[in-house]
PDB file of C-alpha atoms in Angstrom:
ATOM      1  CA  MET A   1      17.190  -5.176  40.674  1.00  0.00           C
ATOM      2  CA  ALA A   2      16.282  -1.488  40.928  1.00  0.00           C
ATOM      3  CA  ILE A   3      12.760  -2.319  39.771  1.00  0.00           C
ATOM      4  CA  PHE A   4      12.642  -5.222  42.252  1.00  0.00           C
ATOM      5  CA  ILE A   5      13.246  -2.683  45.033  1.00  0.00           C
ATOM      6  CA  LEU A   6      10.720  -0.205  43.616  1.00  0.00           C
ATOM      7  CA  MET A   7       8.076  -2.949  43.602  1.00  0.00           C
ATOM      8  CA  HIS A   8       8.144  -2.790  47.426  1.00  0.00           C
ATOM      9  CA  ILE A   9       6.611   0.700  47.461  1.00  0.00           C
ATOM     10  CA  HIS A  10       3.269   0.279  49.233  1.00  0.00           C
ATOM     11  CA  ASP A  11       1.297   2.962  47.445  1.00  0.00           C
ATOM     12  CA  HIS A  12       0.084   1.527  44.108  1.00  0.00           C
ATOM     13  CA  THR A  13       0.123   4.839  42.215  1.00  0.00           C
ATOM     14  CA  GLN A  14       3.601   5.803  43.393  1.00  0.00           C
ATOM     15  CA  ARG A  15       4.911   2.283  42.696  1.00  0.00           C
ATOM     16  CA  GLU A  16       3.592   2.275  39.104  1.00  0.00           C
ATOM     17  CA  ARG A  17       4.959   5.748  38.397  1.00  0.00           C
ATOM     18  CA  ALA A  18       8.405   4.907  39.801  1.00  0.00           C
ATOM     19  CA  VAL A  19       8.662   1.643  37.841  1.00  0.00           C
ATOM     20  CA  LYS A  20       7.557   3.271  34.579  1.00  0.00           C
ATOM     21  CA  GLU A  21      10.065   6.085  35.050  1.00  0.00           C
ATOM     22  CA  MET A  22      12.842   3.548  35.621  1.00  0.00           C
ATOM     23  CA  LEU A  23      11.844   1.608  32.511  1.00  0.00           C
ATOM     24  CA  ALA A  24      11.753   4.798  30.431  1.00  0.00           C
ATOM     25  CA  LEU A  25      15.288   5.648  31.562  1.00  0.00           C
ATOM     26  CA  TYR A  26      16.967   2.278  31.104  1.00  0.00           C
ATOM     27  CA  CYS A  27      14.846  -0.044  28.936  1.00  0.00           C
ATOM     28  CA  PRO A  28      16.933  -0.553  25.752  1.00  0.00           C
ATOM     29  CA  LEU A  29      15.354  -0.252  22.321  1.00  0.00           C
ATOM     30  CA  GLN A  30      17.720  -2.731  20.692  1.00  0.00           C
ATOM     31  CA  GLU A  31      16.845  -6.333  21.551  1.00  0.00           C
ATOM     32  CA  THR A  32      19.707  -8.543  22.681  1.00  0.00           C
ATOM     33  CA  GLU A  33      19.865 -11.861  24.502  1.00  0.00           C
ATOM     34  CA  ASP A  34      20.695  -9.993  27.701  1.00  0.00           C
ATOM     35  CA  SER A  35      17.783  -7.558  27.341  1.00  0.00           C
ATOM     36  CA  GLN A  36      15.374 -10.426  26.628  1.00  0.00           C
ATOM     37  CA  GLN A  37      16.501 -12.222  29.790  1.00  0.00           C
ATOM     38  CA  ARG A  38      15.984  -9.048  31.822  1.00  0.00           C
ATOM     39  CA  GLU A  39      12.514  -8.551  30.346  1.00  0.00           C
ATOM     40  CA  ARG A  40      11.552 -12.154  31.102  1.00  0.00           C
ATOM     41  CA  PHE A  41      12.655 -11.617  34.716  1.00  0.00           C
ATOM     42  CA  LEU A  42      10.482  -8.502  34.935  1.00  0.00           C
ATOM     43  CA  THR A  43       7.383 -10.118  33.419  1.00  0.00           C
ATOM     44  CA  GLU A  44       7.683 -13.688  34.758  1.00  0.00           C
ATOM     45  CA  ARG A  45       9.220 -13.141  38.206  1.00  0.00           C
ATOM     46  CA  LEU A  46       8.106  -9.603  39.093  1.00  0.00           C
ATOM     47  CA  LEU A  47       4.852  -9.917  37.086  1.00  0.00           C
ATOM     48  CA  LEU A  48       5.212  -6.556  35.362  1.00  0.00           C
ATOM     49  CA  PRO A  49       2.723  -6.014  32.508  1.00  0.00           C
ATOM     50  CA  GLU A  50       4.463  -6.339  29.143  1.00  0.00           C
ATOM     51  CA  THR A  51       2.632  -3.212  28.043  1.00  0.00           C
ATOM     52  CA  TRP A  52       4.760  -1.140  30.453  1.00  0.00           C
ATOM     53  CA  ILE A  53       7.918  -2.351  28.721  1.00  0.00           C
ATOM     54  CA  HIS A  54       6.558  -1.560  25.290  1.00  0.00           C
ATOM     55  CA  GLN A  55       5.420   1.884  26.441  1.00  0.00           C
ATOM     56  CA  ALA A  56       8.968   2.567  27.610  1.00  0.00           C
ATOM     57  CA  LYS A  57      10.418   1.359  24.298  1.00  0.00           C
ATOM     58  CA  ALA A  58       7.965   3.533  22.369  1.00  0.00           C
ATOM     59  CA  THR A  59       9.101   6.551  24.383  1.00  0.00           C
ATOM     60  CA  ARG A  60      12.747   5.796  23.651  1.00  0.00           C
ATOM     61  CA  ALA A  61      12.012   5.268  19.946  1.00  0.00           C
ATOM     62  CA  ARG A  62      10.235   8.643  19.859  1.00  0.00           C
ATOM     63  CA  ARG A  63      13.362  10.331  21.233  1.00  0.00           C
ATOM     64  CA  HIS A  64      15.367   8.886  18.340  1.00  0.00           C
ATOM     65  CA  ALA A  65      12.643   9.603  15.736  1.00  0.00           C
ATOM     66  CA  ALA A  66      12.523   5.855  15.004  1.00  0.00           C
ATOM     67  CA  HIS A  67       8.922   5.957  13.796  1.00  0.00           C
ATOM     68  CA  GLN A  68       8.617   2.332  12.679  1.00  0.00           C
ATOM     69  CA  GLN A  69       9.856   1.005  16.019  1.00  0.00           C
ATOM     70  CA  GLU A  70       7.703   3.486  17.909  1.00  0.00           C
ATOM     71  CA  ALA A  71       4.630   2.314  15.986  1.00  0.00           C
ATOM     72  CA  LEU A  72       5.471  -1.329  16.704  1.00  0.00           C
ATOM     73  CA  HIS A  73       5.818  -0.794  20.458  1.00  0.00           C
ATOM     74  CA  LEU A  74       2.750   1.455  20.690  1.00  0.00           C
ATOM     75  CA  TYR A  75       0.804  -1.330  18.993  1.00  0.00           C
ATOM     76  CA  ARG A  76       2.199  -3.969  21.376  1.00  0.00           C
ATOM     77  CA  ALA A  77       1.407  -1.673  24.292  1.00  0.00           C
ATOM     78  CA  GLY A  78      -2.214  -1.513  23.182  1.00  0.00           C
ATOM     79  CA  ALA A  79      -2.031   2.237  22.589  1.00  0.00           C
ATOM     80  CA  TRP A  80      -4.310   2.015  19.558  1.00  0.00           C
ATOM     81  CA  SER A  81      -5.082   5.700  19.104  1.00  0.00           C
ATOM     82  CA  GLN A  82      -1.453   6.784  19.518  1.00  0.00           C
ATOM     83  CA  CYS A  83      -0.277   4.089  17.111  1.00  0.00           C
ATOM     84  CA  HIS A  84      -2.855   5.172  14.533  1.00  0.00           C
ATOM     85  CA  ARG A  85      -1.863   8.840  14.878  1.00  0.00           C
ATOM     86  CA  LEU A  86       1.800   7.990  14.356  1.00  0.00           C
ATOM     87  CA  LEU A  87       1.040   5.869  11.282  1.00  0.00           C
ATOM     88  CA  ILE A  88      -0.988   8.657   9.674  1.00  0.00           C
ATOM     89  CA  GLN A  89       1.438  11.472  10.523  1.00  0.00           C
ATOM     90  CA  HIS A  90       4.752   9.791   9.736  1.00  0.00           C
ATOM     91  CA  LEU A  91       4.468   6.444   7.913  1.00  0.00           C
ATOM     92  CA  ALA A  92       1.330   5.949   5.798  1.00  0.00           C
ATOM     93  CA  SER A  93       2.177   8.391   2.997  1.00  0.00           C
ATOM     94  CA  ASP A  94       5.645   6.918   2.457  1.00  0.00           C
ATOM     95  CA  CYS A  95       4.155   3.412   2.363  1.00  0.00           C
ATOM     96  CA  ILE A  96       1.691   4.481  -0.338  1.00  0.00           C
ATOM     97  CA  ILE A  97       4.285   6.340  -2.422  1.00  0.00           C
ATOM     98  CA  ASN A  98       6.750   3.429  -2.225  1.00  0.00           C
ATOM     99  CA  ASP A  99       4.097   0.699  -2.670  1.00  0.00           C
ATOM    100  CA  ASN A 100       5.053  -0.755   0.700  1.00  0.00           C
ATOM    101  CA  HIS A 101       1.507  -1.866   1.426  1.00  0.00           C
ATOM    102  CA  ASN A 102       2.283  -4.963   3.488  1.00  0.00           C
ATOM    103  CA  PHE A 103       3.958  -3.002   6.304  1.00  0.00           C
ATOM    104  CA  LEU A 104       0.996  -0.643   6.584  1.00  0.00           C
ATOM    105  CA  LEU A 105      -1.564  -3.430   6.188  1.00  0.00           C
ATOM    106  CA  GLU A 106      -0.181  -5.390   9.128  1.00  0.00           C
ATOM    107  CA  PHE A 107      -0.869  -2.479  11.487  1.00  0.00           C
ATOM    108  CA  LEU A 108      -4.172  -1.383   9.950  1.00  0.00           C
ATOM    109  CA  GLU A 109      -5.748  -4.851  10.022  1.00  0.00           C
ATOM    110  CA  GLY A 110      -4.914  -5.083  13.707  1.00  0.00           C
ATOM    111  CA  LEU A 111      -6.317  -1.627  14.421  1.00  0.00           C
ATOM    112  CA  ALA A 112      -9.461  -2.385  12.388  1.00  0.00           C
ATOM    113  CA  VAL A 113     -10.739  -4.837  15.022  1.00  0.00           C
ATOM    114  CA  PRO A 114     -14.035  -3.165  16.098  1.00  0.00           C
ATOM    115  CA  GLU A 115     -13.185  -2.776  19.786  1.00  0.00           C
ATOM    116  CA  ARG A 116      -9.897  -1.111  18.789  1.00  0.00           C
ATOM    117  CA  SER A 117     -11.037   1.107  15.916  1.00  0.00           C
ATOM    118  CA  ALA A 118     -13.919   2.314  18.114  1.00  0.00           C
ATOM    119  CA  THR A 119     -11.333   4.035  20.343  1.00  0.00           C
ATOM    120  CA  ILE A 120      -9.706   5.855  17.389  1.00  0.00           C
ATOM    121  CA  GLN A 121     -11.458   9.164  16.778  1.00  0.00           C
ATOM    122  CA  ASP A 122     -10.627   9.649  13.082  1.00  0.00           C
ATOM    123  CA  TRP A 123     -10.414   6.007  11.991  1.00  0.00           C
ATOM    124  CA  ASP A 124     -13.090   6.314   9.272  1.00  0.00           C
ATOM    125  CA  THR A 125     -11.374   9.279   7.564  1.00  0.00           C
ATOM    126  CA  ALA A 126      -7.764   8.130   7.953  1.00  0.00           C
ATOM    127  CA  GLY A 127      -6.673   4.569   8.780  1.00  0.00           C
ATOM    128  CA  GLY A 128      -9.918   3.063   7.505  1.00  0.00           C
ATOM    129  CA  VAL A 129      -9.461   4.767   4.127  1.00  0.00           C
ATOM    130  CA  TYR A 130      -5.898   3.464   3.736  1.00  0.00           C
ATOM    131  CA  LEU A 131      -7.029  -0.033   4.723  1.00  0.00           C
ATOM    132  CA  ASP A 132      -9.904  -0.075   2.215  1.00  0.00           C
ATOM    133  CA  TYR A 133      -7.580   1.247  -0.509  1.00  0.00           C
ATOM    134  CA  ILE A 134      -5.107  -1.611  -0.006  1.00  0.00           C
ATOM    135  CA  ARG A 135      -7.896  -4.191   0.186  1.00  0.00           C
ATOM    136  CA  VAL A 136      -9.412  -2.923  -3.081  1.00  0.00           C
ATOM    137  CA  ILE A 137      -6.058  -3.389  -4.840  1.00  0.00           C
ATOM    138  CA  GLN A 138      -5.701  -6.912  -3.442  1.00  0.00           C
ATOM    139  CA  THR A 139      -9.293  -7.826  -4.329  1.00  0.00           C
ATOM    140  CA  LEU A 140      -8.863  -6.719  -7.949  1.00  0.00           C
ATOM    141  CA  GLU A 141      -5.669  -8.776  -8.259  1.00  0.00           C
ATOM    142  CA  ARG A 142      -7.535 -11.824  -6.948  1.00  0.00           C
ATOM    143  CA  ILE A 143     -10.581 -11.292  -9.188  1.00  0.00           C
ATOM    144  CA  GLN A 144      -8.429 -11.025 -12.310  1.00  0.00           C
ATOM    145  CA  GLN A 145      -7.331 -14.617 -11.661  1.00  0.00           C
ATOM    146  CA  LEU A 146     -10.937 -15.904 -11.591  1.00  0.00           C
ATOM    147  CA  GLU A 147     -13.021 -17.035 -14.555  1.00  0.00           C
ATOM    148  CA  ASN A 148     -16.412 -16.046 -13.156  1.00  0.00           C
ATOM    149  CA  ALA A 149     -16.483 -13.279 -10.556  1.00  0.00           C
ATOM    150  CA  GLY A 150     -19.832 -11.530 -11.077  1.00  0.00           C
ATOM    151  CA  TYR A 151     -20.748 -11.107  -7.397  1.00  0.00           C
ATOM    152  CA  GLU A 152     -17.180 -10.225  -6.413  1.00  0.00           C
ATOM    153  CA  LEU A 153     -17.041  -7.573  -9.147  1.00  0.00           C
ATOM    154  CA  GLU A 154     -20.291  -5.987  -7.987  1.00  0.00           C
ATOM    155  CA  ARG A 155     -19.052  -5.784  -4.423  1.00  0.00           C
ATOM    156  CA  LEU A 156     -15.690  -4.426  -5.569  1.00  0.00           C
ATOM    157  CA  HIS A 157     -17.449  -1.773  -7.663  1.00  0.00           C
ATOM    158  CA  SER A 158     -19.329  -0.653  -4.546  1.00  0.00           C
ATOM    159  CA  ASP A 159     -16.097  -0.504  -2.517  1.00  0.00           C
ATOM    160  CA  VAL A 160     -14.269   1.484  -5.207  1.00  0.00           C
ATOM    161  CA  THR A 161     -17.039   4.066  -5.635  1.00  0.00           C
ATOM    162  CA  SER A 162     -17.126   4.494  -1.851  1.00  0.00           C
ATOM    163  CA  LEU A 163     -13.366   5.130  -1.872  1.00  0.00           C
ATOM    164  CA  CYS A 164     -13.785   7.804  -4.553  1.00  0.00           C
ATOM    165  CA  SER A 165     -15.668  10.000  -2.110  1.00  0.00           C
ATOM    166  CA  ARG A 166     -13.487   9.219   0.921  1.00  0.00           C
ATOM    167  CA  ILE A 167      -9.944   9.729  -0.374  1.00  0.00           C
ATOM    168  CA  GLU A 168     -10.427  13.503  -0.281  1.00  0.00           C
ATOM    169  CA  LEU A 169     -11.109  13.201   3.485  1.00  0.00           C
ATOM    170  CA  LEU A 170      -7.557  12.017   4.224  1.00  0.00           C
ATOM    171  CA  PRO A 171      -5.628  14.484   6.403  1.00  0.00           C
ATOM    172  CA  CYS A 172      -2.869  16.215   4.396  1.00  0.00           C
ATOM    173  CA  SER A 173      -0.406  18.329   6.366  1.00  0.00           C
ATOM    174  CA  CYS A 174       2.526  18.387   3.925  1.00  0.00           C
ATOM    175  CA  ALA A 175       3.485  17.900   0.271  1.00  0.00           C
ATOM    176  CA  ARG A 176       4.266  14.212   0.852  1.00  0.00           C
ATOM    177  CA  ASP A 177       0.721  13.598   2.137  1.00  0.00           C
ATOM    178  CA  ARG A 178      -0.790  15.378  -0.868  1.00  0.00           C
ATOM    179  CA  LEU A 179       1.395  13.323  -3.219  1.00  0.00           C
ATOM    180  CA  ALA A 180       0.249  10.085  -1.588  1.00  0.00           C
ATOM    181  CA  GLN A 181      -3.376  11.217  -1.781  1.00  0.00           C
ATOM    182  CA  SER A 182      -3.101  12.040  -5.495  1.00  0.00           C
ATOM    183  CA  GLU A 183      -1.371   8.704  -6.191  1.00  0.00           C
ATOM    184  CA  MET A 184      -4.221   6.904  -4.446  1.00  0.00           C
ATOM    185  CA  ALA A 185      -6.785   8.907  -6.421  1.00  0.00           C
ATOM    186  CA  LYS A 186      -5.131   8.111  -9.762  1.00  0.00           C
ATOM    187  CA  ARG A 187      -4.897   4.421  -8.943  1.00  0.00           C
ATOM    188  CA  VAL A 188      -8.510   4.241  -7.788  1.00  0.00           C
ATOM    189  CA  ALA A 189      -9.605   5.925 -11.046  1.00  0.00           C
ATOM    190  CA  ASN A 190      -7.760   3.230 -13.004  1.00  0.00           C
ATOM    191  CA  ILE A 191      -9.219   0.471 -10.822  1.00  0.00           C
ATOM    192  CA  LEU A 192     -12.755   1.792 -11.360  1.00  0.00           C
ATOM    193  CA  ARG A 193     -12.178   1.804 -15.119  1.00  0.00           C
ATOM    194  CA  VAL A 194     -10.881  -1.791 -15.001  1.00  0.00           C
ATOM    195  CA  VAL A 195     -13.831  -2.961 -12.877  1.00  0.00           C
ATOM    196  CA  LEU A 196     -16.349  -1.386 -15.256  1.00  0.00           C
ATOM    197  CA  SER A 197     -14.569  -2.887 -18.276  1.00  0.00           C
ATOM    198  CA  LEU A 198     -14.785  -6.334 -16.670  1.00  0.00           C
ATOM    199  CA  GLN A 199     -18.491  -5.812 -15.939  1.00  0.00           C
ATOM    200  CA  HIS A 200     -19.218  -4.365 -19.386  1.00  0.00           C
ATOM    201  CA  PRO A 201     -16.698  -5.837 -21.866  1.00  0.00           C
ATOM    202  CA  LEU A 202     -18.265  -4.238 -24.955  1.00  0.00           C
ATOM    203  CA  SER A 203     -18.495  -0.642 -23.771  1.00  0.00           C
ATOM    204  CA  ILE A 204     -17.808   1.084 -20.437  1.00  0.00           C
ATOM    205  CA  PRO A 205     -20.933   2.984 -19.239  1.00  0.00           C
ATOM    206  CA  LEU A 206     -19.498   6.491 -18.921  1.00  0.00           C
ATOM    207  CA  ALA A 207     -22.382   7.620 -16.719  1.00  0.00           C
ATOM    208  CA  ARG A 208     -21.103   5.233 -14.023  1.00  0.00           C
ATOM    209  CA  LEU A 209     -17.533   6.448 -14.384  1.00  0.00           C
ATOM    210  CA  ALA A 210     -17.542  10.227 -14.892  1.00  0.00           C
ATOM    211  CA  PRO A 211     -19.177  11.354 -11.585  1.00  0.00           C
ATOM    212  CA  HIS A 212     -16.649   9.410  -9.509  1.00  0.00           C
ATOM    213  CA  ILE A 213     -13.640  10.566 -11.543  1.00  0.00           C
ATOM    214  CA  ALA A 214     -14.693  14.184 -11.029  1.00  0.00           C
ATOM    215  CA  ARG A 215     -14.758  13.716  -7.218  1.00  0.00           C
ATOM    216  CA  LEU A 216     -11.242  12.303  -6.894  1.00  0.00           C
ATOM    217  CA  PRO A 217      -8.556  14.691  -5.529  1.00  0.00           C
ATOM    218  CA  MET A 218      -6.164  14.361  -8.486  1.00  0.00           C
ATOM    219  CA  PRO A 219      -3.765  17.002  -9.838  1.00  0.00           C
ATOM    220  CA  GLU A 220      -5.582  19.456 -12.090  1.00  0.00           C
ATOM    221  CA  ASP A 221      -3.736  18.419 -15.261  1.00  0.00           C
ATOM    222  CA  TYR A 222      -4.470  14.730 -14.619  1.00  0.00           C
ATOM    223  CA  THR A 223      -8.146  15.463 -13.922  1.00  0.00           C
ATOM    224  CA  LEU A 224      -8.440  17.463 -17.154  1.00  0.00           C
ATOM    225  CA  GLU A 225      -6.800  14.629 -19.073  1.00  0.00           C
ATOM    226  CA  GLU A 226      -9.232  12.114 -17.575  1.00  0.00           C
ATOM    227  CA  LEU A 227     -12.269  14.284 -18.323  1.00  0.00           C
ATOM    228  CA  ARG A 228     -11.017  14.960 -21.867  1.00  0.00           C
ATOM    229  CA  GLY A 229     -10.734  11.221 -22.455  1.00  0.00           C
ATOM    230  CA  LEU A 230     -14.252  10.675 -21.091  1.00  0.00           C
ATOM    231  CA  THR A 231     -15.615  13.424 -23.353  1.00  0.00           C
ATOM    232  CA  GLN A 232     -14.002  11.882 -26.427  1.00  0.00           C
ATOM    233  CA  ALA A 233     -15.330   8.445 -25.501  1.00  0.00           C
ATOM    234  CA  TYR A 234     -18.825   9.873 -25.002  1.00  0.00           C
ATOM    235  CA  LEU A 235     -18.747  11.595 -28.424  1.00  0.00           C
ATOM    236  CA  GLN A 236     -17.634   8.337 -30.051  1.00  0.00           C
ATOM    237  CA  GLN A 237     -20.530   6.506 -28.415  1.00  0.00           C
ATOM    238  CA  LEU A 238     -22.945   9.157 -29.724  1.00  0.00           C
ATOM    239  CA  VAL A 239     -21.590   8.814 -33.269  1.00  0.00           C
ATOM    240  CA  LEU A 240     -21.786   5.026 -33.166  1.00  0.00           C
ATOM    241  CA  SER A 241     -25.328   5.070 -31.810  1.00  0.00           C
ATOM    242  CA  GLN A 242     -26.611   7.153 -34.736  1.00  0.00           C
TER     243      GLN A 242
END
């Protein structure tokens, strides 16, 4: 009823500001039957944009550090750039570390729509990298179920090698981000090895593997182990070729 009264303010700018302030103060984060009825009254009878309600809920979620709910309501409010920033700063790394890809994928696929991703400044070096990483994992799982996947394998190889040079671009502001980045790098290295083994069952061409492994931001000990293994494999190939 308070918003009903505020809707009678003649000046459009003042009316919008007053209504949004009221929503931010009293719009509950927890959904109940009562809150849903109130929201339907606001949107169906008073014709308030639903985005205003979701903006208010995102603000309340931010106060309580409820990052998942904040991301959900920013997305529903159409605040693509803010939603992306929140995902990268607070949620993406945990999703990678805990293999909770589906939660992250649901947001990223929505943000990847061209007219949305175009408004996100660092999409190509952040959200786009996470999205391609998850898609590469899913594609490999699908290909391994097929009998003949020559074209799919070639395209996957291209996607994986592209990822090798982009994972290092991910923003890392804390130890958790660096851990997620190194986990992604290690998994991509394994995926590249699997893809090459499927393409070349008799012998993996090391020249197509080594340059990409060296570019991945993996822990030093893991990188040395990988390069040592490649060196041994190369020496074996030399011996066998003589």
